[in-house]
Coordinates of C-alpha atoms (C1' of nucleotides) in Angstrom, one line a residue:
Chain A
X1 CA -27.8 33.0 15.6
X2 CA -26.8 29.4 15.2
X3 CA -24.2 28.3 17.6
X4 CA -22.3 25.1 17.7
X5 CA -23.7 23.7 14.5
X6 CA -21.7 21.1 12.8
X7 CA -21.7 20.3 9.1
X8 CA -21.2 16.6 8.3
X9 CA -20.1 15.7 4.8
X10 CA -19.5 12.4 3.0
X11 CA -16.0 11.3 4.0
X12 CA -15.4 10.0 0.5
X13 CA -15.0 13.7 -0.5
X14 CA -11.7 14.1 1.2
X15 CA -8.5 12.1 2.1
X16 CA -8.1 13.7 5.5
X17 CA -10.9 15.6 7.3
X18 CA -10.2 19.2 6.8
X19 CA -12.4 20.2 9.7
X20 CA -10.1 18.3 12.1
X21 CA -6.9 20.4 11.7
X22 CA -5.7 23.9 11.5
X23 CA -4.3 23.4 8.0
X24 CA -7.5 21.8 6.9
X25 CA -9.6 24.7 8.1
X26 CA -7.2 27.1 6.4
X27 CA -7.6 25.1 3.1
X28 CA -11.4 25.5 3.4
X29 CA -11.3 29.1 4.3
X30 CA -8.8 30.2 1.6
X31 CA -10.1 27.9 -1.2
X32 CA -13.5 29.7 -0.9
X33 CA -11.7 33.0 -1.2
X34 CA -9.5 31.9 -4.1
X35 CA -12.4 30.2 -6.1
X36 CA -14.2 33.5 -5.7
X37 CA -11.2 35.6 -6.8
X38 CA -10.0 33.7 -9.8
X39 CA -12.8 31.2 -10.7
X40 CA -12.9 27.5 -11.0
X41 CA -10.8 27.0 -14.1
X42 CA -7.9 29.2 -13.0
X43 CA -7.9 27.8 -9.5
X44 CA -4.9 25.5 -8.8
X45 CA -3.5 23.8 -5.7
X46 CA -0.3 25.6 -6.3
X47 CA -1.9 29.0 -6.1
X48 CA -3.9 28.0 -3.1
X49 CA -0.7 26.7 -1.4
X50 CA 1.1 30.0 -2.1
X51 CA -1.9 31.8 -0.6
X52 CA -1.9 29.9 2.6
X53 CA 1.9 29.6 2.7
X54 CA 2.2 25.8 2.6
X55 CA 3.3 23.3 0.0
X56 CA 1.2 21.9 -2.8
X57 CA 1.7 18.4 -1.5
X58 CA 0.1 19.3 1.9
X59 CA -3.1 20.2 0.1
X60 CA -3.0 17.0 -1.8
X61 CA -3.0 15.2 1.5
X62 CA -6.5 16.6 2.2
X63 CA -8.1 16.5 -1.3
X64 CA -7.5 14.3 -4.3
X65 CA -7.9 17.2 -6.7
X66 CA -9.7 20.5 -7.1
X67 CA -12.9 18.8 -8.2
X68 CA -13.3 17.1 -4.9
X69 CA -12.4 20.2 -3.0
X70 CA -15.0 22.1 -5.0
X71 CA -17.6 19.4 -4.4
X72 CA -16.8 19.5 -0.7
X73 CA -17.5 23.3 -0.7
X74 CA -20.7 22.9 -2.7
X75 CA -21.9 20.1 -0.5
X76 CA -21.2 22.3 2.5
X77 CA -23.4 24.9 1.0
X78 CA -26.2 22.4 0.3
X79 CA -26.0 21.2 3.9
X80 CA -25.8 24.8 5.2
X81 CA -29.0 25.7 3.2
X82 CA -30.7 22.6 4.7
X83 CA -29.7 23.8 8.2
X84 CA -30.9 27.3 7.5
X85 CA -34.3 26.0 6.3
X86 CA -34.7 24.0 9.5
X87 CA -33.5 26.9 11.6
X88 CA -35.7 29.5 9.9
X89 CA -38.8 27.5 9.7
X90 CA -38.7 26.2 13.2
X91 CA -42.1 26.3 15.0
X92 CA -43.8 27.4 11.8
X93 CA -46.7 25.1 10.8
X94 CA -48.3 26.7 7.8
X95 CA -46.5 25.2 4.8
X96 CA -47.1 28.3 2.6
X97 CA -45.2 30.4 5.1
X98 CA -42.6 27.7 5.2
X99 CA -42.1 27.8 1.5
X100 CA -41.8 31.6 1.6
X101 CA -39.0 31.2 4.1
X102 CA -37.4 28.6 2.0
X103 CA -37.4 30.8 -1.0
X104 CA -36.0 33.6 1.1
X105 CA -33.3 31.2 2.2
X106 CA -32.4 30.2 -1.4
X107 CA -32.1 33.8 -2.4
X108 CA -30.3 35.3 0.6
X109 CA -28.6 32.1 1.8
X110 CA -26.1 33.4 4.3
X111 CA -27.2 36.9 5.0
X112 CA -26.3 37.8 8.5
X113 CA -25.7 34.2 9.5
X114 CA -22.3 33.8 10.9
X115 CA -21.7 30.2 11.7
X116 CA -18.3 28.6 11.5
X117 CA -15.4 31.0 11.4
X118 CA -13.4 29.3 8.7
X119 CA -16.3 29.3 6.2
X120 CA -17.4 32.6 4.7
X121 CA -20.9 31.7 3.7
X122 CA -21.5 34.9 1.9
X123 CA -18.5 34.4 -0.4
X124 CA -19.5 30.7 -0.7
X125 CA -22.9 31.8 -1.9
X126 CA -21.3 33.8 -4.7
X127 CA -19.4 30.8 -5.8
X128 CA -22.5 28.7 -5.9
X129 CA -24.3 31.4 -7.9
X130 CA -21.6 31.6 -10.5
X131 CA -20.3 28.1 -10.8
X132 CA -22.1 25.8 -8.4
X133 CA -23.5 23.5 -11.1
X134 CA -20.0 22.5 -12.1
X135 CA -20.0 20.3 -9.1
X136 CA -22.3 17.8 -10.7
X137 CA -21.9 18.4 -14.5
X138 CA -19.1 16.0 -14.8
X139 CA -18.2 12.9 -16.7
X140 CA -18.1 10.6 -13.7
X141 CA -21.5 11.7 -12.4
X142 CA -22.9 8.2 -12.1
X143 CA -19.9 6.8 -10.2
X144 CA -19.8 9.8 -7.8
X145 CA -23.5 9.6 -7.3
X146 CA -23.1 5.9 -6.4
X147 CA -20.6 7.1 -3.7
X148 CA -23.3 9.3 -2.3
X149 CA -21.6 12.6 -3.0
X150 CA -24.8 14.4 -3.9
X151 CA -26.9 13.3 -0.9
X152 CA -26.8 16.7 0.7
X153 CA -28.4 18.2 -2.4
X154 CA -31.0 15.4 -2.6
X155 CA -31.9 15.7 1.1
X156 CA -32.3 19.4 0.8
X157 CA -34.6 19.0 -2.2
X158 CA -36.6 16.3 -0.4
X159 CA -37.1 18.6 2.5
X160 CA -38.5 21.4 0.2
X161 CA -40.5 18.9 -1.8
X162 CA -42.2 17.8 1.4
X163 CA -43.4 21.3 2.1
X164 CA -44.6 21.7 -1.5
X165 CA -46.5 18.4 -1.2
X166 CA -48.1 19.7 2.0
X167 CA -49.3 22.8 0.2
X168 CA -50.8 21.0 -2.7
X169 CA -50.8 17.2 -2.5
X170 CA -52.2 17.0 -6.0
X171 CA -49.2 18.8 -7.6
X172 CA -47.3 16.2 -9.6
X173 CA -43.8 17.7 -9.5
X174 CA -42.8 18.5 -6.0
X175 CA -39.1 17.6 -6.3
X176 CA -38.8 19.2 -9.7
X177 CA -40.2 22.4 -8.4
X178 CA -37.9 22.2 -5.4
X179 CA -34.8 21.8 -7.4
X180 CA -36.0 24.3 -9.9
X181 CA -36.6 27.0 -7.3
X182 CA -33.1 26.5 -6.0
X183 CA -31.5 26.5 -9.5
X184 CA -33.6 29.4 -10.6
X185 CA -32.6 31.5 -7.6
X186 CA -29.0 31.1 -8.5
X187 CA -29.5 31.4 -12.3
X188 CA -31.5 34.5 -12.2
X189 CA -29.2 36.3 -9.8
X190 CA -26.4 35.4 -12.2
X191 CA -28.4 36.5 -15.3
X192 CA -29.4 39.8 -13.7
X193 CA -25.8 40.5 -13.0
X194 CA -24.2 39.3 -16.2
X195 CA -26.7 38.4 -18.9
X196 CA -29.7 40.7 -18.0
X197 CA -31.6 40.0 -21.2
X198 CA -32.1 36.4 -20.1
X199 CA -34.3 37.5 -17.2
X200 CA -36.8 40.2 -16.1
X201 CA -35.5 40.8 -12.6
X202 CA -33.0 43.3 -11.6
X203 CA -30.5 43.1 -8.7
X204 CA -28.7 46.0 -7.2
X205 CA -25.6 44.9 -5.4
X206 CA -26.7 42.3 -2.9
X207 CA -30.3 43.2 -3.1
X208 CA -32.0 40.1 -4.6
X209 CA -35.6 41.0 -3.6
X210 CA -36.9 40.9 -7.1
X211 CA -35.6 37.4 -7.5
X212 CA -37.4 36.4 -4.4
X213 CA -40.6 38.0 -5.6
X214 CA -40.4 36.2 -8.8
X215 CA -39.9 32.8 -7.2
X216 CA -42.8 33.5 -4.9
X217 CA -45.1 34.2 -7.8
X218 CA -43.9 31.1 -9.6
X219 CA -44.5 28.9 -6.6
X220 CA -47.9 30.5 -5.9
X221 CA -49.1 30.0 -9.4
X222 CA -47.8 26.5 -9.8
X223 CA -49.3 25.4 -6.5
X224 CA -52.7 27.0 -6.9
X225 CA -55.5 24.4 -7.0
Chain B
X1 CA -36.6 18.9 -43.9
X2 CA -34.5 22.0 -43.7
X3 CA -32.3 22.4 -46.7
X4 CA -29.6 25.0 -47.3
X5 CA -29.8 26.6 -44.0
X6 CA -26.8 28.5 -42.8
X7 CA -25.8 29.1 -39.3
X8 CA -24.0 32.4 -38.7
X9 CA -22.0 32.9 -35.5
X10 CA -20.1 35.8 -34.0
X11 CA -16.8 36.0 -35.8
X12 CA -15.0 36.8 -32.5
X13 CA -15.5 33.2 -31.5
X14 CA -12.9 31.9 -33.9
X15 CA -9.6 32.9 -35.4
X16 CA -10.4 31.4 -38.8
X17 CA -13.9 30.5 -39.9
X18 CA -14.2 26.7 -39.4
X19 CA -17.2 26.5 -41.8
X20 CA -15.0 27.8 -44.7
X21 CA -12.5 24.9 -44.9
X22 CA -12.4 21.1 -44.9
X23 CA -10.2 21.0 -41.8
X24 CA -12.4 23.5 -40.1
X25 CA -15.5 21.4 -40.7
X26 CA -13.6 18.4 -39.4
X27 CA -12.7 20.2 -36.3
X28 CA -16.4 21.0 -35.7
X29 CA -17.6 17.5 -36.4
X30 CA -15.0 15.7 -34.4
X31 CA -15.0 18.1 -31.4
X32 CA -18.7 17.4 -31.0
X33 CA -18.0 13.7 -30.9
X34 CA -15.0 14.1 -28.6
X35 CA -16.7 16.4 -26.1
X36 CA -19.5 13.8 -25.9
X37 CA -17.0 11.0 -25.5
X38 CA -14.7 12.3 -22.8
X39 CA -16.4 15.4 -21.4
X40 CA -15.3 19.1 -21.3
X41 CA -12.5 18.8 -18.7
X42 CA -10.7 15.9 -20.3
X43 CA -11.0 17.3 -23.8
X44 CA -7.7 18.7 -25.2
X45 CA -6.7 20.0 -28.5
X46 CA -4.0 17.4 -28.6
X47 CA -6.5 14.6 -28.4
X48 CA -8.7 16.2 -31.0
X49 CA -5.7 16.6 -33.3
X50 CA -4.9 12.9 -32.9
X51 CA -8.5 12.0 -33.6
X52 CA -8.7 14.0 -36.8
X53 CA -5.1 13.2 -37.8
X54 CA -3.7 16.7 -37.8
X55 CA -1.4 18.7 -35.6
X56 CA -2.3 20.5 -32.5
X57 CA -1.1 23.8 -34.0
X58 CA -3.5 23.5 -36.9
X59 CA -6.5 23.5 -34.5
X60 CA -5.0 26.5 -32.7
X61 CA -5.3 28.4 -35.9
X62 CA -9.0 28.1 -35.8
X63 CA -9.8 28.5 -32.1
X64 CA -7.9 30.3 -29.4
X65 CA -8.6 27.5 -26.9
X66 CA -11.1 24.9 -25.9
X67 CA -13.4 27.4 -24.2
X68 CA -14.0 29.3 -27.5
X69 CA -14.4 26.1 -29.4
X70 CA -17.0 25.0 -26.9
X71 CA -18.8 28.3 -26.9
X72 CA -18.8 28.1 -30.7
X73 CA -20.6 24.8 -30.5
X74 CA -23.0 26.0 -27.8
X75 CA -23.8 29.1 -29.9
X76 CA -24.4 26.9 -32.8
X77 CA -26.9 25.0 -30.8
X78 CA -28.7 28.2 -29.6
X79 CA -28.9 29.3 -33.2
X80 CA -30.1 25.9 -34.3
X81 CA -32.9 25.9 -31.8
X82 CA -33.9 29.4 -32.9
X83 CA -34.0 28.1 -36.5
X84 CA -36.1 25.1 -35.5
X85 CA -38.5 27.3 -33.6
X86 CA -39.1 29.4 -36.7
X87 CA -39.3 26.3 -38.9
X88 CA -41.7 24.4 -36.7
X89 CA -44.0 27.3 -35.8
X90 CA -44.2 28.6 -39.4
X91 CA -47.8 29.6 -40.3
X92 CA -49.1 28.9 -36.8
X93 CA -50.9 31.9 -35.3
X94 CA -52.2 30.7 -31.9
X95 CA -49.4 31.6 -29.4
X96 CA -50.4 28.8 -27.1
X97 CA -49.8 26.3 -29.9
X98 CA -46.6 28.0 -30.7
X99 CA -45.3 27.7 -27.1
X100 CA -46.2 24.0 -27.1
X101 CA -44.0 23.6 -30.2
X102 CA -41.3 25.6 -28.6
X103 CA -41.3 23.3 -25.6
X104 CA -41.2 20.3 -27.9
X105 CA -38.3 21.8 -29.7
X106 CA -36.4 22.5 -26.4
X107 CA -36.9 18.9 -25.3
X108 CA -36.3 17.0 -28.5
X109 CA -34.1 19.6 -30.2
X110 CA -32.7 17.7 -33.1
X111 CA -34.8 14.7 -33.4
X112 CA -35.0 13.7 -37.1
X113 CA -33.6 17.1 -38.3
X114 CA -30.6 16.4 -40.4
X115 CA -29.2 19.7 -41.5
X116 CA -25.5 20.3 -42.0
X117 CA -23.5 17.1 -42.5
X118 CA -20.6 18.1 -40.3
X119 CA -22.8 18.9 -37.3
X120 CA -24.4 16.0 -35.5
X121 CA -27.2 17.8 -33.8
X122 CA -28.3 14.8 -31.7
X123 CA -24.8 14.4 -30.2
X124 CA -24.6 18.2 -29.8
X125 CA -27.9 18.1 -27.9
X126 CA -26.4 15.6 -25.4
X127 CA -23.4 17.9 -24.8
X128 CA -25.8 20.8 -24.1
X129 CA -27.7 18.7 -21.7
X130 CA -24.7 17.6 -19.7
X131 CA -22.5 20.7 -19.9
X132 CA -24.0 23.4 -21.9
X133 CA -24.1 25.9 -19.1
X134 CA -20.3 25.8 -18.8
X135 CA -20.2 28.1 -21.8
X136 CA -21.4 31.0 -19.8
X137 CA -20.4 30.2 -16.2
X138 CA -16.9 31.7 -16.6
X139 CA -14.8 34.3 -15.0
X140 CA -14.7 36.6 -18.1
X141 CA -18.5 36.6 -18.6
X142 CA -18.8 40.4 -18.7
X143 CA -16.0 40.9 -21.2
X144 CA -17.3 38.1 -23.4
X145 CA -20.8 39.3 -23.2
X146 CA -19.5 42.7 -24.2
X147 CA -18.2 41.1 -27.4
X148 CA -21.6 39.8 -28.1
X149 CA -20.8 36.1 -27.6
X150 CA -24.2 35.3 -26.1
X151 CA -26.4 37.0 -28.6
X152 CA -27.6 33.8 -30.0
X153 CA -29.0 32.7 -26.6
X154 CA -30.5 36.1 -26.0
X155 CA -32.2 36.2 -29.4
X156 CA -33.6 32.8 -28.8
X157 CA -34.9 33.8 -25.4
X158 CA -36.4 37.0 -26.9
X159 CA -38.2 35.0 -29.5
X160 CA -39.8 32.7 -26.9
X161 CA -40.5 35.6 -24.6
X162 CA -42.5 37.3 -27.4
X163 CA -44.7 34.3 -27.7
X164 CA -45.2 34.2 -23.9
X165 CA -46.1 37.8 -23.8
X166 CA -48.6 37.2 -26.6
X167 CA -50.3 34.5 -24.5
X168 CA -50.5 36.6 -21.4
X169 CA -49.4 40.3 -21.7
X170 CA -49.9 40.7 -18.0
X171 CA -47.3 38.1 -17.1
X172 CA -44.4 39.9 -15.5
X173 CA -41.6 37.5 -16.3
X174 CA -41.6 36.5 -20.0
X175 CA -37.9 36.4 -20.5
X176 CA -37.3 34.6 -17.2
X177 CA -39.9 32.0 -18.1
X178 CA -38.3 31.6 -21.5
X179 CA -34.8 31.0 -20.3
X180 CA -36.1 28.8 -17.4
X181 CA -38.1 26.6 -19.8
X182 CA -34.9 26.1 -21.8
X183 CA -32.7 25.4 -18.8
X184 CA -35.3 23.2 -17.1
X185 CA -35.6 21.1 -20.2
X186 CA -31.9 20.4 -20.1
X187 CA -31.6 20.1 -16.3
X188 CA -34.4 17.7 -15.9
X189 CA -33.3 15.4 -18.7
X190 CA -29.9 15.3 -16.9
X191 CA -31.4 14.8 -13.5
X192 CA -33.7 12.0 -14.7
X193 CA -30.7 10.3 -16.1
X194 CA -28.2 10.9 -13.4
X195 CA -29.7 12.3 -10.2
X196 CA -33.3 11.1 -10.4
X197 CA -34.2 12.2 -6.8
X198 CA -33.9 15.8 -8.0
X199 CA -36.9 15.5 -10.3
X200 CA -40.2 13.7 -10.7
X201 CA -39.9 12.9 -14.4
X202 CA -38.5 9.7 -15.9
X203 CA -36.8 9.4 -19.2
X204 CA -36.3 6.1 -21.0
X205 CA -33.4 6.3 -23.4
X206 CA -34.2 9.1 -25.8
X207 CA -37.9 9.4 -24.7
X208 CA -38.2 12.7 -23.0
X209 CA -42.0 13.0 -23.2
X210 CA -42.4 13.3 -19.4
X211 CA -40.1 16.3 -19.4
X212 CA -42.2 17.9 -22.2
X213 CA -45.4 17.2 -20.2
X214 CA -44.0 18.8 -17.1
X215 CA -42.9 21.9 -19.0
X216 CA -46.3 22.2 -20.6
X217 CA -47.9 22.1 -17.2
X218 CA -45.6 24.7 -15.8
X219 CA -46.1 27.0 -18.7
X220 CA -49.9 26.6 -18.6
X221 CA -50.2 27.3 -14.9
X222 CA -47.8 30.2 -14.9
X223 CA -49.6 31.9 -17.8
X224 CA -53.1 31.3 -16.7
X225 CA -55.0 34.5 -16.1
Chain C
dC1 C1' 9.5 12.4 27.0
dA2 C1' 9.0 8.7 23.4
dG3 C1' 6.2 7.6 19.7
dT4 C1' 3.2 8.7 16.2
dT5 C1' 1.1 11.8 13.2
dT6 C1' 1.3 15.9 10.5
dT7 C1' 3.8 19.4 8.1
dG8 C1' 7.4 21.6 5.3
dA9 C1' 10.7 21.6 1.8
dT10 C1' 12.6 19.9 -2.2
dA11 C1' 12.5 17.4 -6.3
dG12 C1' 10.8 15.3 -10.0
dT13 C1' 7.5 13.4 -14.0
dA14 C1' 3.8 13.5 -17.4
dA15 C1' 0.6 15.9 -19.6
dA16 C1' -1.7 20.3 -20.9
dA17 C1' -1.7 24.6 -23.1
dC18 C1' 0.2 27.0 -25.7
dT19 C1' 3.9 29.5 -29.6
dA20 C1' 7.2 29.6 -33.4
dA21 C1' 9.3 28.4 -37.6
dT22 C1' 9.5 26.3 -41.9
dA23 C1' 8.5 23.1 -45.5
dA24 C1' 4.9 21.0 -48.2
dA25 C1' 0.5 21.0 -50.3
dA26 C1' -3.5 23.0 -52.2
dC27 C1' -5.8 26.7 -54.5
dG28 C1' -6.8 30.7 -57.2
dT29 C1' -6.1 33.2 -61.2
dA30 C1' -3.5 35.5 -65.2
Chain D
dT1 C1' 0.0 25.6 -66.7
dA2 C1' 2.8 28.3 -64.1
dC3 C1' 3.1 31.7 -60.1
dG4 C1' 2.0 33.6 -56.0
dT5 C1' -0.8 33.1 -52.1
dT6 C1' -3.1 30.8 -48.6
dT7 C1' -3.5 26.7 -45.9
dT8 C1' -1.7 22.7 -43.7
dA9 C1' 1.8 19.4 -41.7
dT10 C1' 5.7 18.7 -39.0
dT11 C1' 8.9 19.5 -35.6
dA12 C1' 10.4 21.6 -31.7
dG13 C1' 10.2 24.1 -27.8
dT14 C1' 8.3 26.8 -23.3
dT15 C1' 5.5 27.4 -19.4
dT16 C1' 2.1 25.7 -16.4
dT17 C1' -0.7 22.2 -14.3
dA18 C1' -1.5 18.1 -11.9
dC19 C1' 0.3 15.2 -9.6
dT20 C1' 3.8 11.7 -6.7
dA21 C1' 7.8 10.6 -3.7
dT22 C1' 11.1 11.4 -0.1
dC23 C1' 12.6 12.8 4.2
dA24 C1' 13.5 15.8 7.9
dA25 C1' 11.4 19.0 11.2
dA26 C1' 7.6 20.1 14.0
dA27 C1' 3.6 19.2 16.6
dC28 C1' 0.6 16.7 19.2
dT29 C1' -0.6 12.5 22.2
dG30 C1' -0.6 9.1 25.8

DNA sequence: CAGTTTTGATAGTAAAACTAATAAAACGTA
DNA sequence: TACGTTTTATTAGTTTTACTATCAAAACTG
């Protein structure tokens, strides 16, 4: 399992690097748990402060507001998925096998992948599934994009698009397919759990194999020559 | 052009039917404009009240809170798309042609389709593109789904899935493809405008033809036998 | 162990998210 | 057209959120 990996994120996302201090790590760890517990809208710095037994003001020293904290966590996830893709596809040459592994990574994300103790990847994955897209569906999207706040997502998509282009260089939409596979993985896990008539797949507990199968079929058909 | 159509929405979405009164219609009309202007997070009933020169309390008599008002608008859109699909595919028998029209409807939605004067469909479409999914990415999803608040979306997806199943009855994921085509239409218009490295399509102003072309190719490849 | 950085604790403001009460206006119908 | 009912406007108030400021205590750093 991955040891000593380090996740580097755009420093514009925070006021003080949360990875550098005990309190910072506690903010990361507990914000993941709290977002999962009560959801993005109900989440407040006050509640988080109470949870970690500190003052509201201390949290404000790390993050400007909850949007930035949330974006930090989502960026972490994007970077984490990128890392897992590299890790899981290491030494594999066949791009078709690579894409299969990528799809598996999208769907299962953090399964049995302990990494950094203050980040619970499995809970983070749940947050991404239920509200990850709120990180970029915002009014200031262009300004924040300008700041490079979405580079982790773009890099991950570029990585997947490269594999797609290797499988079928004639395929016109490698990046769109890459982002769509990622979004679809999350959407259809969410749909299966909460709005089952919007999909055909079923999930039982944490078993997302039907989602995986569907994405594999989609990729296969779309990339057939 | 459609005349005399009526959009019926789940009465649990509102406290008082906004379509029944002048103030109600003004709330609908102006909330669409205000959501577009300032975005979901910055939108408040107070600002809306100021905009339409009424009191905050008057708006609270129609909608419990901004989430319900937003869901009302999104449901309107789902229903409106359903109507457009029926309207645009009338008398067409070939399911392949039908799906093409559906894709065109997803992408262009309200283009040149004046309907009800207090709903600006073209602005509503912009809201859906940039934040439509916030209507169902919520903590209380299961309770609200229980109340039938997402029936309009499900019915629209079912309608499209039927056409898909007609084209290729062997295809295993008709509903997933239906919802994915809808989500993809919105996502990739948004990506092209704000996060272009997440897609391959380009949009110029209101010209979304490349998105349409992409969705047609995806549908074609996925439904090939 | 002195200096700097980080935190903890307290306090305060402005806006958001409501609720309540009542008077005025509009509307429906006998 | 007058009367009762429904709808709206106005005012006022509460609680929570989203911050900012201050300063002393604690912790870490060279």
